[in-house]
């Protein structure tokens, strides 16, 4: 109701969080992860309430895994993103942002804004740096326009130049 013109598609691979959020989600919520390719991936459940779950293993400095890892389906952003010319891509996927962006080549050509979280220091094995994220987005014409530092991570907003 807040954005009647918007098509909102979200992904939540953690089955516990999906059950809770699917009822009130303001659009279509899919029980999948997003990555560079389609298939199956291993989800490492995060803290007790399921938050901070990731497809990447935590570093020794950040031991947050709670529960046993399990396989989940994985799709690409290009496969699920609705066709639009002024889209906003928002990612908060616990270190897997670079992998998801690599599966969003068509979406990145069409959308105007990308908002995502980047760690100030890697908390997971294989987590992308801010420089790696920028190396993916820059060829599509994105430039960093705002950041918000939140302790161990910071939100970054990119817009088409």
Coordinates of C-alpha atoms in Angstrom, one line a residue:
X1 CA 0.0 0.0 0.0
X2 CA 2.9 2.4 0.6
X3 CA 4.2 2.0 -2.9
X4 CA 1.3 1.1 -5.2
X5 CA 3.3 1.5 -8.4
X6 CA 6.2 -0.7 -7.1
X7 CA 6.7 -4.4 -7.7
X8 CA 8.6 -5.8 -4.7
X9 CA 10.3 -9.2 -4.9
X10 CA 12.3 -10.4 -2.0
X11 CA 14.3 -13.6 -1.2
X12 CA 14.7 -15.2 2.2
X13 CA 16.5 -18.6 2.2
X14 CA 16.4 -19.1 5.9
X15 CA 13.2 -21.3 6.4
X16 CA 12.5 -20.0 9.9
X17 CA 12.7 -16.3 8.9
X18 CA 10.8 -17.0 5.7
X19 CA 7.8 -18.5 7.7
X20 CA 7.6 -15.4 9.8
X21 CA 8.1 -12.7 7.1
X22 CA 6.1 -14.3 4.3
X23 CA 2.8 -13.4 6.1
X24 CA 3.4 -9.6 6.1
X25 CA 5.8 -9.1 3.3
X26 CA 4.8 -6.1 1.1
X27 CA 5.3 -8.1 -2.1
X28 CA 6.3 -11.5 -3.3
X29 CA 8.8 -13.2 -0.9
X30 CA 10.6 -16.3 -2.4
X31 CA 12.2 -19.0 -0.2
X32 CA 15.5 -18.9 -2.1
X33 CA 19.0 -17.5 -2.0
X34 CA 20.4 -15.3 -4.8
X35 CA 23.8 -15.8 -6.3
X36 CA 25.8 -15.9 -9.5
X37 CA 24.2 -19.1 -10.8
X38 CA 21.1 -21.2 -10.2
X39 CA 21.3 -24.4 -8.3
X40 CA 21.7 -25.3 -4.6
X41 CA 23.9 -23.8 -2.0
X42 CA 24.6 -24.3 1.7
X43 CA 23.1 -21.9 4.2
X44 CA 24.8 -21.5 7.5
X45 CA 22.2 -20.4 10.1
X46 CA 23.2 -17.3 12.0
X47 CA 22.3 -16.2 15.5
X48 CA 19.6 -18.0 17.5
X49 CA 16.7 -16.1 15.8
X50 CA 18.0 -17.0 12.4
X51 CA 19.4 -13.5 11.6
X52 CA 22.8 -13.1 10.0
X53 CA 22.5 -16.4 8.2
X54 CA 24.9 -16.6 5.3
X55 CA 26.0 -18.7 2.3
X56 CA 29.6 -18.0 3.5
X57 CA 31.3 -19.5 6.5
X58 CA 32.1 -17.0 9.3
X59 CA 35.7 -16.1 10.0
X60 CA 37.3 -17.2 13.3
X61 CA 36.8 -13.6 14.6
X62 CA 33.1 -13.7 13.9
X63 CA 31.8 -17.1 15.1
X64 CA 28.0 -16.7 14.6
X65 CA 26.8 -20.0 13.2
X66 CA 23.9 -21.3 15.2
X67 CA 22.6 -24.7 14.1
X68 CA 23.4 -27.1 11.4
X69 CA 24.0 -25.9 7.8
X70 CA 21.4 -27.0 5.2
X71 CA 21.0 -26.8 1.4
X72 CA 18.6 -24.2 -0.1
X73 CA 17.7 -23.4 -3.7
X74 CA 19.6 -20.6 -5.3
X75 CA 18.5 -18.4 -8.2
X76 CA 19.9 -15.3 -9.9
X77 CA 18.5 -11.7 -9.6
X78 CA 18.1 -11.7 -13.3
X79 CA 15.8 -14.7 -13.1
X80 CA 13.5 -13.2 -10.6
X81 CA 13.7 -9.4 -11.1
X82 CA 10.6 -7.8 -12.7
X83 CA 11.3 -6.0 -15.9
X84 CA 11.6 -2.3 -15.2
X85 CA 13.5 0.8 -16.3
X86 CA 13.8 2.6 -12.9
X87 CA 14.4 -0.2 -10.5
X88 CA 16.0 -0.1 -7.1
X89 CA 18.1 -3.2 -6.1
X90 CA 18.6 -3.6 -2.4
X91 CA 20.8 -6.3 -1.0
X92 CA 21.6 -7.3 2.6
X93 CA 22.7 -10.9 2.2
X94 CA 25.5 -11.2 4.7
X95 CA 28.6 -11.1 2.6
X96 CA 27.2 -12.7 -0.6
X97 CA 26.5 -9.4 -2.3
X98 CA 29.3 -9.7 -4.9
X99 CA 28.1 -13.1 -5.9
X100 CA 24.5 -11.9 -6.3
X101 CA 25.6 -8.9 -8.4
X102 CA 27.4 -11.2 -10.8
X103 CA 24.0 -12.9 -11.4
X104 CA 22.3 -9.6 -12.1
X105 CA 23.9 -8.4 -15.3
X106 CA 20.6 -7.6 -17.1
X107 CA 19.1 -6.1 -13.9
X108 CA 22.1 -3.8 -13.4
X109 CA 21.7 -2.5 -17.0
X110 CA 18.1 -1.5 -16.2
X111 CA 18.0 -0.4 -12.6
X112 CA 19.0 3.1 -11.4
X113 CA 20.0 2.5 -7.8
X114 CA 21.7 -0.2 -5.8
X115 CA 21.8 -0.2 -2.0
X116 CA 23.8 -2.8 -0.1
X117 CA 25.8 -3.6 3.0
X118 CA 29.6 -4.0 3.0
X119 CA 31.6 -5.0 6.0
X120 CA 34.4 -2.7 7.3
X121 CA 36.4 -5.9 7.8
X122 CA 35.4 -9.3 6.5
X123 CA 33.2 -11.3 8.8
X124 CA 32.9 -14.3 6.5
X125 CA 35.3 -16.3 4.3
X126 CA 35.2 -15.0 0.8
X127 CA 33.2 -11.8 1.6
X128 CA 33.7 -9.0 -0.9
X129 CA 35.4 -5.8 -0.1
X130 CA 33.9 -2.4 -1.0
X131 CA 36.5 -2.1 -3.8
X132 CA 35.3 -5.4 -5.3
X133 CA 31.7 -4.3 -5.1
X134 CA 32.7 -1.1 -6.9
X135 CA 34.6 -3.0 -9.6
X136 CA 31.4 -4.9 -10.4
X137 CA 29.1 -1.8 -10.4
X138 CA 31.3 0.8 -12.1
X139 CA 31.1 -0.7 -15.6
X140 CA 27.3 -0.4 -15.4
X141 CA 27.6 3.4 -14.8
X142 CA 27.1 3.3 -11.0
X143 CA 28.8 5.7 -8.6
X144 CA 28.8 5.8 -4.9
X145 CA 26.5 8.6 -3.7
X146 CA 26.0 7.9 0.1
X147 CA 27.3 5.7 2.9
X148 CA 26.1 5.1 6.4
X149 CA 28.6 3.5 8.8
X150 CA 27.0 1.2 11.3
X151 CA 30.0 -0.2 13.3
X152 CA 31.1 -3.5 11.7
X153 CA 29.5 -2.7 8.4
X154 CA 28.3 0.2 6.4
X155 CA 25.4 0.7 4.0
X156 CA 26.3 2.0 0.5
X157 CA 24.0 3.6 -2.0
X158 CA 25.0 3.7 -5.7
X159 CA 23.2 5.5 -8.5
X160 CA 23.7 5.6 -12.2
X161 CA 25.9 8.5 -13.2

